XYZ file of C-alpha atoms in Angstrom:
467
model
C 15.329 18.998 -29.723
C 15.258 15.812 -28.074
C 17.532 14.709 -24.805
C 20.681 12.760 -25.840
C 20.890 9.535 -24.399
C 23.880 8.608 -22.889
C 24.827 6.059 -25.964
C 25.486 9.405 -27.673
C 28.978 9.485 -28.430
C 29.704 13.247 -27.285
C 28.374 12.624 -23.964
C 29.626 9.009 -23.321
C 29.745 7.724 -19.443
C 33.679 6.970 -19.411
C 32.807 4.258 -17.160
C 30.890 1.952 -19.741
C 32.913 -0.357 -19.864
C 32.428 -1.927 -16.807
C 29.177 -2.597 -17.793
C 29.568 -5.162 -19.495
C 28.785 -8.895 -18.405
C 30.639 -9.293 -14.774
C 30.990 -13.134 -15.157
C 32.708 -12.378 -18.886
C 35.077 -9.460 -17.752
C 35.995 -12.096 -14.449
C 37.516 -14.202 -17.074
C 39.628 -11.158 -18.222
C 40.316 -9.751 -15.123
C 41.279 -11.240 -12.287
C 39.898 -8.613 -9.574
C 36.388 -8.899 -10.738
C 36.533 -12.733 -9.975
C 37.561 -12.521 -6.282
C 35.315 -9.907 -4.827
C 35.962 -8.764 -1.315
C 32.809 -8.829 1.165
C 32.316 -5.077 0.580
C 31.364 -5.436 -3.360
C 29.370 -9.045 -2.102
C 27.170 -6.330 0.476
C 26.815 -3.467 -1.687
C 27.395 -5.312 -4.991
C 29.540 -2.770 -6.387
C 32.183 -4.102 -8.920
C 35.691 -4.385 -7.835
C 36.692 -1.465 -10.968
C 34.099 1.032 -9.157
C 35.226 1.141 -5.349
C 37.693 4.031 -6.083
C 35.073 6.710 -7.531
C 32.454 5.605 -5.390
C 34.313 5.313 -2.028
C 35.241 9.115 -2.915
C 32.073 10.126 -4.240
C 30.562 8.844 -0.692
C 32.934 11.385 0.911
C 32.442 13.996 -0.808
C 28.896 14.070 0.077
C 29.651 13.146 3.313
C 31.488 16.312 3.482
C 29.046 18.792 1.733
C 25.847 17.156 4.080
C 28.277 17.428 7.457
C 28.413 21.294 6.556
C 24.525 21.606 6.151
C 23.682 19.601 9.290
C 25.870 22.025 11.525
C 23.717 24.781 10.501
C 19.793 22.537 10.326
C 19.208 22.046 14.149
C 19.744 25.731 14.504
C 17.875 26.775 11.112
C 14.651 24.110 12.768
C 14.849 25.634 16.095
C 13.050 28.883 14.462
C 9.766 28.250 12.085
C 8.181 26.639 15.768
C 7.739 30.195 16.746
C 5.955 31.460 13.676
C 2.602 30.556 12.436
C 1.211 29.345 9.216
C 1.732 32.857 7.261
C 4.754 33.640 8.894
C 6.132 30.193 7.820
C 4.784 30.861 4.167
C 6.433 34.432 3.916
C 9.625 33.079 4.566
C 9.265 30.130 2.296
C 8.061 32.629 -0.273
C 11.446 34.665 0.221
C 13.167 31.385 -0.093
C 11.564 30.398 -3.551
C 12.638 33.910 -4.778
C 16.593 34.197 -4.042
C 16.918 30.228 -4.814
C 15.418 31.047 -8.360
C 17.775 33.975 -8.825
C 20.719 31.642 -7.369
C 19.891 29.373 -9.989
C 19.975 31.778 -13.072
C 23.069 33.069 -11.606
C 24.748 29.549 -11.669
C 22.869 28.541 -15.140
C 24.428 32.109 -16.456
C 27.902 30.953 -14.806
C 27.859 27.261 -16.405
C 27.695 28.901 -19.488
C 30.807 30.453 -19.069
C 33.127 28.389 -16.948
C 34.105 25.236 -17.636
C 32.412 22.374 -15.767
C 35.804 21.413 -13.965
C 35.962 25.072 -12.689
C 32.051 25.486 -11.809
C 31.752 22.698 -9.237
C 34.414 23.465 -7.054
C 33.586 27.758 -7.527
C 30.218 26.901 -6.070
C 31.344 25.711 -2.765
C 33.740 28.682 -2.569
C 30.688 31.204 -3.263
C 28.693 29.399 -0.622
C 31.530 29.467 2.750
C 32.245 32.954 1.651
C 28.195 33.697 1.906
C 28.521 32.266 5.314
C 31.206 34.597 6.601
C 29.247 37.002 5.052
C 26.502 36.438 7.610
C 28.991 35.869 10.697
C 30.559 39.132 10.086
C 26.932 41.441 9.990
C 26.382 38.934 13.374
C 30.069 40.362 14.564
C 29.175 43.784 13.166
C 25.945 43.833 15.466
C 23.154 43.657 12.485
C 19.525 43.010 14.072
C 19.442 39.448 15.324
C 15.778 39.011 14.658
C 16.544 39.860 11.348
C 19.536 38.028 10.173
C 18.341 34.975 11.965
C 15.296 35.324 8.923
C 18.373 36.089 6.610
C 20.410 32.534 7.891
C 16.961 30.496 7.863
C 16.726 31.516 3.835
C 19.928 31.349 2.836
C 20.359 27.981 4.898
C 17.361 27.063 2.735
C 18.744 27.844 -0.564
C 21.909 26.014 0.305
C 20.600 23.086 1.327
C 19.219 21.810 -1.471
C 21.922 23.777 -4.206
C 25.216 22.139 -2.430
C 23.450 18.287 -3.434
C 22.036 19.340 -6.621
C 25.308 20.266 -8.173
C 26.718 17.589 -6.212
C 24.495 14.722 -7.989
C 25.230 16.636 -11.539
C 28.643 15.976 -11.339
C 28.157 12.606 -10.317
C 26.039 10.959 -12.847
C 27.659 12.744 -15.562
C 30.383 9.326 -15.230
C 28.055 6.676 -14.784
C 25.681 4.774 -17.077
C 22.220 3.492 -16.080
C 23.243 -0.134 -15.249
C 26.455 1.142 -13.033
C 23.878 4.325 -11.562
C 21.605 0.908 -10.376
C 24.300 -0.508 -8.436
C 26.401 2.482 -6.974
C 23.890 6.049 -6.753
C 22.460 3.857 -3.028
C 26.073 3.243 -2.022
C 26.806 6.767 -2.899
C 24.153 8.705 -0.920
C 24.506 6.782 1.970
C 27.676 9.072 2.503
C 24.586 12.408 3.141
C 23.161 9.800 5.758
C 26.685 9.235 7.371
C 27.129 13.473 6.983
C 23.711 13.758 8.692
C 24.960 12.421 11.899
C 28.208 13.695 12.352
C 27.588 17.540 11.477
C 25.139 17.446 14.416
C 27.421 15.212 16.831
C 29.707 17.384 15.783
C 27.887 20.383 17.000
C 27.013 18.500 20.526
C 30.555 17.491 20.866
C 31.461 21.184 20.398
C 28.917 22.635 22.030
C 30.461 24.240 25.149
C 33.413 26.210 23.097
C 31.220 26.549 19.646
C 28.326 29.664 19.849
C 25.836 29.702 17.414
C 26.865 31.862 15.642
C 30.284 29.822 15.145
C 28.593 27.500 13.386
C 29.156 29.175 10.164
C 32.900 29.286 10.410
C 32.535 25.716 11.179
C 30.275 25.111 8.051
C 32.355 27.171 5.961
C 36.130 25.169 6.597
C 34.110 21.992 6.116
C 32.822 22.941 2.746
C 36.370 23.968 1.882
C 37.736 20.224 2.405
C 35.617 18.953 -0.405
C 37.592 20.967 -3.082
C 40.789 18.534 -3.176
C 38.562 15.989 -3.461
C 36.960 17.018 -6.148
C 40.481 17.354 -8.090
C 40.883 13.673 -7.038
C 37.459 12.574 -8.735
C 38.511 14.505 -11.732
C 41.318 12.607 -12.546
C 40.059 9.203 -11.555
C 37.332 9.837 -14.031
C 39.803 11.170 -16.684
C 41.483 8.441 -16.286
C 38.993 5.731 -16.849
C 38.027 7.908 -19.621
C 41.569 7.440 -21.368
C 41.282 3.961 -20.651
C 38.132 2.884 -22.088
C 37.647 5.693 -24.537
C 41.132 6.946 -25.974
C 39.356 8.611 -28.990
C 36.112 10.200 -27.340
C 36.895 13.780 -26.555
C 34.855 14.829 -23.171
C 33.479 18.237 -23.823
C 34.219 20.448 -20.647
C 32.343 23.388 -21.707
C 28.065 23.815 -21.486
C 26.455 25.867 -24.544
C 26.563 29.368 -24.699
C 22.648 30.358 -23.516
C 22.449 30.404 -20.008
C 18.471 29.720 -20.930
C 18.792 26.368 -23.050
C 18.347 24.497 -19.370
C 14.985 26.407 -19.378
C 14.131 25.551 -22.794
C 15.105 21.689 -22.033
C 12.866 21.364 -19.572
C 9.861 22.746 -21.144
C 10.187 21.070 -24.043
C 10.875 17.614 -22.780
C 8.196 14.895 -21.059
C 10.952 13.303 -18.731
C 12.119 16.201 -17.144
C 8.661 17.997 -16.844
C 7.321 14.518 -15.221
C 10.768 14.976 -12.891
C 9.593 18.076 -11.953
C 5.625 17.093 -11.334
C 7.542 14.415 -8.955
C 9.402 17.246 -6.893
C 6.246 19.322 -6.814
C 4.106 16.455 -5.601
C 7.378 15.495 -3.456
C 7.012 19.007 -1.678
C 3.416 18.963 -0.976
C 3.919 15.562 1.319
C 7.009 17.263 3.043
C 5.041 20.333 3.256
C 2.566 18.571 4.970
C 4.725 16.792 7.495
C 7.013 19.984 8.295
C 3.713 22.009 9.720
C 2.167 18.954 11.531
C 5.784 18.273 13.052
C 5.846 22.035 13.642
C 2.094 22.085 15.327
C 2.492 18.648 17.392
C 5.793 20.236 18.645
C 4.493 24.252 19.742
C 3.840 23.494 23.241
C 7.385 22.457 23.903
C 10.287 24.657 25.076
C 13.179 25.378 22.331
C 15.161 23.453 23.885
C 13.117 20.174 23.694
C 12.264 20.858 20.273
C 16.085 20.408 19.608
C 16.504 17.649 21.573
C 13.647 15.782 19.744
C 14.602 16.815 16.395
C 17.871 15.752 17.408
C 17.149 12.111 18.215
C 14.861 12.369 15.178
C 17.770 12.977 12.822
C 20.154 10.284 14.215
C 17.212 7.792 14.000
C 16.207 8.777 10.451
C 20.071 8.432 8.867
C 21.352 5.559 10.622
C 17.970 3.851 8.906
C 19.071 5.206 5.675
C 22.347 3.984 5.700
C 21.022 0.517 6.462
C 18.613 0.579 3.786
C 20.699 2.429 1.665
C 23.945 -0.588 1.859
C 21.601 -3.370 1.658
C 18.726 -2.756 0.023
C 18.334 0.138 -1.634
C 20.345 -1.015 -4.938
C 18.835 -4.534 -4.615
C 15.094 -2.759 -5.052
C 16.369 -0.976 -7.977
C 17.738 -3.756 -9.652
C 15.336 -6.516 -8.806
C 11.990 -4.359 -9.058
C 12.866 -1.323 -11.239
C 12.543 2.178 -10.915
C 9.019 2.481 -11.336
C 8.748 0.815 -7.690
C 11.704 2.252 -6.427
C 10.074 5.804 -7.275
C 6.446 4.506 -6.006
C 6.404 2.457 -3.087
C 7.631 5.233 -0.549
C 4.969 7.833 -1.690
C 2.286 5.010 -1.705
C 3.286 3.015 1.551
C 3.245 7.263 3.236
C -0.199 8.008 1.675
C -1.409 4.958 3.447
C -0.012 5.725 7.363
C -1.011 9.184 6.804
C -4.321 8.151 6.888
C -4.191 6.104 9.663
C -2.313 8.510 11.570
C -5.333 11.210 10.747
C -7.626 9.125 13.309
C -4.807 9.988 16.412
C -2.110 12.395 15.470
C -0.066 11.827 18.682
C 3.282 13.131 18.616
C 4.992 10.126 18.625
C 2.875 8.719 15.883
C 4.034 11.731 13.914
C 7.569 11.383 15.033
C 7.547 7.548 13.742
C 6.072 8.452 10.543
C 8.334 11.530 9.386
C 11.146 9.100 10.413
C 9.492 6.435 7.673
C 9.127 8.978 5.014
C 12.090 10.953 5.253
C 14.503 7.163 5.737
C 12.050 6.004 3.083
C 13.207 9.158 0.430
C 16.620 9.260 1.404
C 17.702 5.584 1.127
C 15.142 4.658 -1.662
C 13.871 7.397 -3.685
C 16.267 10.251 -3.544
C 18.945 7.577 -5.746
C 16.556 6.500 -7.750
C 15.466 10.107 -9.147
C 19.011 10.409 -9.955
C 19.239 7.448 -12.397
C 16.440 9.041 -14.507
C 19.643 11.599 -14.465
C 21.920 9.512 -16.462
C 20.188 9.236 -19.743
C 20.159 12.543 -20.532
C 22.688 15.274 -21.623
C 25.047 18.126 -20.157
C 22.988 20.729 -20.430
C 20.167 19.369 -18.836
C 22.152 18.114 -16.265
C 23.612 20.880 -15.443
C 21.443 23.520 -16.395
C 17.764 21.742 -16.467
C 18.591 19.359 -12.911
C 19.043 22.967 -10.926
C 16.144 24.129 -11.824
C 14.368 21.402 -11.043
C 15.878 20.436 -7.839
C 16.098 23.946 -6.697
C 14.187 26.767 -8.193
C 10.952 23.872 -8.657
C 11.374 22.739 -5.315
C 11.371 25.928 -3.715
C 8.318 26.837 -5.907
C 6.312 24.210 -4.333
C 7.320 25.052 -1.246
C 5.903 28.140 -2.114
C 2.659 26.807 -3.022
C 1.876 24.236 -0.826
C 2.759 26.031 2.331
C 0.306 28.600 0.915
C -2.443 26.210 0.581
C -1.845 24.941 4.083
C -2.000 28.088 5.575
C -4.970 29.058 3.612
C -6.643 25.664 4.417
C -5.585 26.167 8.511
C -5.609 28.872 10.653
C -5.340 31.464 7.533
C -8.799 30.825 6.020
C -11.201 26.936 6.111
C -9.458 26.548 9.879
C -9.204 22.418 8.801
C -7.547 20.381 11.747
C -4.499 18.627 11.977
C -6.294 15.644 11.544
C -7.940 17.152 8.531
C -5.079 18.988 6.671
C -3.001 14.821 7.630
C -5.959 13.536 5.139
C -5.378 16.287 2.576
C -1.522 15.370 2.576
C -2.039 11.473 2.043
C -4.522 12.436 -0.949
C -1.390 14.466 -2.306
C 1.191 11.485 -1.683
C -0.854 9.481 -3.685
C -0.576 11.405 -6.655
C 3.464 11.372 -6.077
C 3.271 7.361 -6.012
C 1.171 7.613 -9.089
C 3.361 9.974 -11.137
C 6.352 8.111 -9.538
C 5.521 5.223 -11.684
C 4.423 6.830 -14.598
C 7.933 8.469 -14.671
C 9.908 5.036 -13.703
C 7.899 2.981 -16.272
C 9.189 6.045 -18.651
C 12.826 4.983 -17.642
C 12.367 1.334 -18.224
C 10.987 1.586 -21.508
C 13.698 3.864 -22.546
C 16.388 1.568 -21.524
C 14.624 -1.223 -23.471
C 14.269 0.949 -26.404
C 18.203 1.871 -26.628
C 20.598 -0.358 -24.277
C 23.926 0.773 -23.284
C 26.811 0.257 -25.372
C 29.846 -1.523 -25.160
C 33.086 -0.340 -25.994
C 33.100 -3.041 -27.836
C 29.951 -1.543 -29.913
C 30.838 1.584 -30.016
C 32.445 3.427 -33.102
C 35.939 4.670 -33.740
C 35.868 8.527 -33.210
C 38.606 10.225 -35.084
């Protein structure tokens, strides 16, 4: 079985249309010839502002909810050491796996329009799940280990699904110009969930949080009714006869098979591995550099951290990000970060001052957001349903987790478990690993390019009466 490009008929991008020539549709329509200074700056077309203005919200939305709960969930891994850290990534790895073959058993079930929105139920009722055992008087050492998993899982399930619903309704050329634009709205959610929280802070207890988290989830559900029906309607517009299949395939295990049977998504997944292994890295020097100070400062620093870190990505991400993509490719957009990282890490190995390693996790993690984050979800939109819905989970969640799992591992055998290498030392050992993302970063993006080559888009014009 091979993956269906997106030219495939049965799993068209309704949007297609608009990618045709933007000089010949201005002659056609009138809007596409007088663009405003928003689609001049982000260099979206006039006919895509609707879906991607409330696309950008809706992941504003889902990342506010995660960042109330992340400067309490980073407060606690400072206070454990390199096993202790690993055990709890371990646990992590486990229940995200079985979250994922819940939700691959799930989207073989229930319709796609009914699956998003049920996962962001299942997720704020998990959260009042854990207030109530707090309200009930469970062991606080305990469920705080219970919140720092679960917080885990969630963060990276809410913007996996998110991203699968997405790029199901846009093509490769329209994913170039609007997936930056898009994510720019996590950035935007990544400073007000914590401002929120300081703003809050003298009526909201910790353990409020999760109510907090939970109402916010709730508010993207009518906008994900609103995306549905902008996208059904495009869909009537530009393709009257193409049915859009609303149900996955039976087996809840053809995402597994897709995967290993498939050289794009495997080389996705190498990326995420690789991917882990640098943040791996940087999460247990940030952790080390930062031991000696109180909890307090810790949040205060990862604090300023944060709101340094997004407000660069939504900079880069409105003005550059899509530009890089267009003009340079993928294969650069997917390289350069892990490359230009591999590189400072090894300069940062000769003095690993805290504020050298404060700078740098502020490049990489600006750098992955703005840049490379959207442009691993193009390679997204030339393939099919079930491996974005069923394959891209796995991937995102149950393979990212996994590395966790291993690299955190390896660092704590190479550190204070076993070979007792220094910071300076295990810094090296990460930039040798951030190389090999760069390199399989372009490998993959070349992939993409080729592919695109190979089989362009087509136009409605092109494309064949369905009966």
């Amino acid at each position: 079985m091979s993956i269906p490009n997106s030219t495939q008929s049965s799993d068209q991008n309704p949007d297609q249309n608009s990618d045709q020539n933007p000089d010949q549709n201005s002659d056609q329509n009138p809007e596409l010839s007088n663009k405003g200074l928003f689609n001049r700056l982000t260099q979206i077309e006039p006919c895509e502002m609707k879906g991607a203005l409330l696309s950008f919200l809706f992941i504003f939305l889902l990342m506010t909810s995660y960042m109330i709960l992340k400067p309490v969930r980073d407060a606690l891994p400072s206070d454990w050491g390199d096993v202790s850290r690993a055990t709890q990534w371990t646990y992590t790895f486990i229940f995200a796996t079985i979250a994922v073959f819940i939700y691959n058993y799930c989207a073989s079930k229930v319709a796609i329009r009914k699956l998003v929105p049920a996962v962001f139920v299942a997720f704020a009722l998990s959260f009042m799940l854990i207030f109530s055992a707090y309200k009930l008087g469970v062991n606080v050492s305990f469920l705080g280990k219970v919140f720092y998993v679960w917080t885990s899982v969630f963060s990276l399930f809410h913007i996996s699904v998110f991203w699968s619903f997405v790029s199901q309704h846009y093509s490769k050329l329209q994913s170039k110009r609007v997936f930056s634009f898009i994510n720019t709205g996590a950035s935007a959610g990544a400073i007000c969930g914590p401002l929120s929280v300081i703003l809050l802070a003298e009526t909201m207890s910790i353990e409020n949080v999760l109510v907090v988290t939970s109402v916010v989830l709730l508010l993207s559900l009518p906008i994900i009714t609103i995306l549905n029906r902008h996208f059904d309607s495009l869909h009537q517009t530009s393709n009257p006869n193409v049915a859009v299949s609303e149900q996955l395939q039976a087996n809840p295990f053809t995402g597994i098979r897709e995967l290993i049977t498939h050289k794009k998504l495997l080389g996705i997944a190498g990326f995420i591995f690789f991917l882990t292994g640098v943040s791996a890295f940087f999460y247990t020097t940030q952790s080390d550099v930062l031991a000696d100070f109180s909890r307090t400062e810790r949040k205060q620093m990862l604090g300023s951290l944060e709101l340094v870190t997004n407000t660069l990505t939504i900079l880069l991400g409105l003005f550059v990000s899509n530009r890089i993509f267009q003009k340079f490719g993928i294969s650069a957009s997917l390289s350069f970060v892990p490359f230009a990282v591999a590189g400072l890490m090894l300069l940062l190995s000769a003095n690993p001052a805290i504020l050298f390693v404060l700078i740098l996790v502020v490049v990489r993690r600006a750098g992955n957001y703005a840049i490379v984050r959207p442009a691993r979800e193009v390679l997204f939109t030339g393939v099919d349903k079930e491996a974005r819905f069923k394959s891209k989970p796995i991937i995102d969640i149950a393979v990212y987790r996994g590395g966790d799992v291993f690299w955190i591992w390896l660092i704590a055998f190479i550190g204070d478990g076993y070979l007792g290498f220094s910071v300076p030392e295990k810094i090296i050992t990460g930039a040798f690993v951030a190389a090999m993302w760069g390199l399989l970063g372009f490998y993959i993006g070349k992939r993409h390019e080729k592919s695109e080559q190979e089989r362009p888009e087509i136009t409605p014009a092109q494309q064949p009466e369905v009966s």
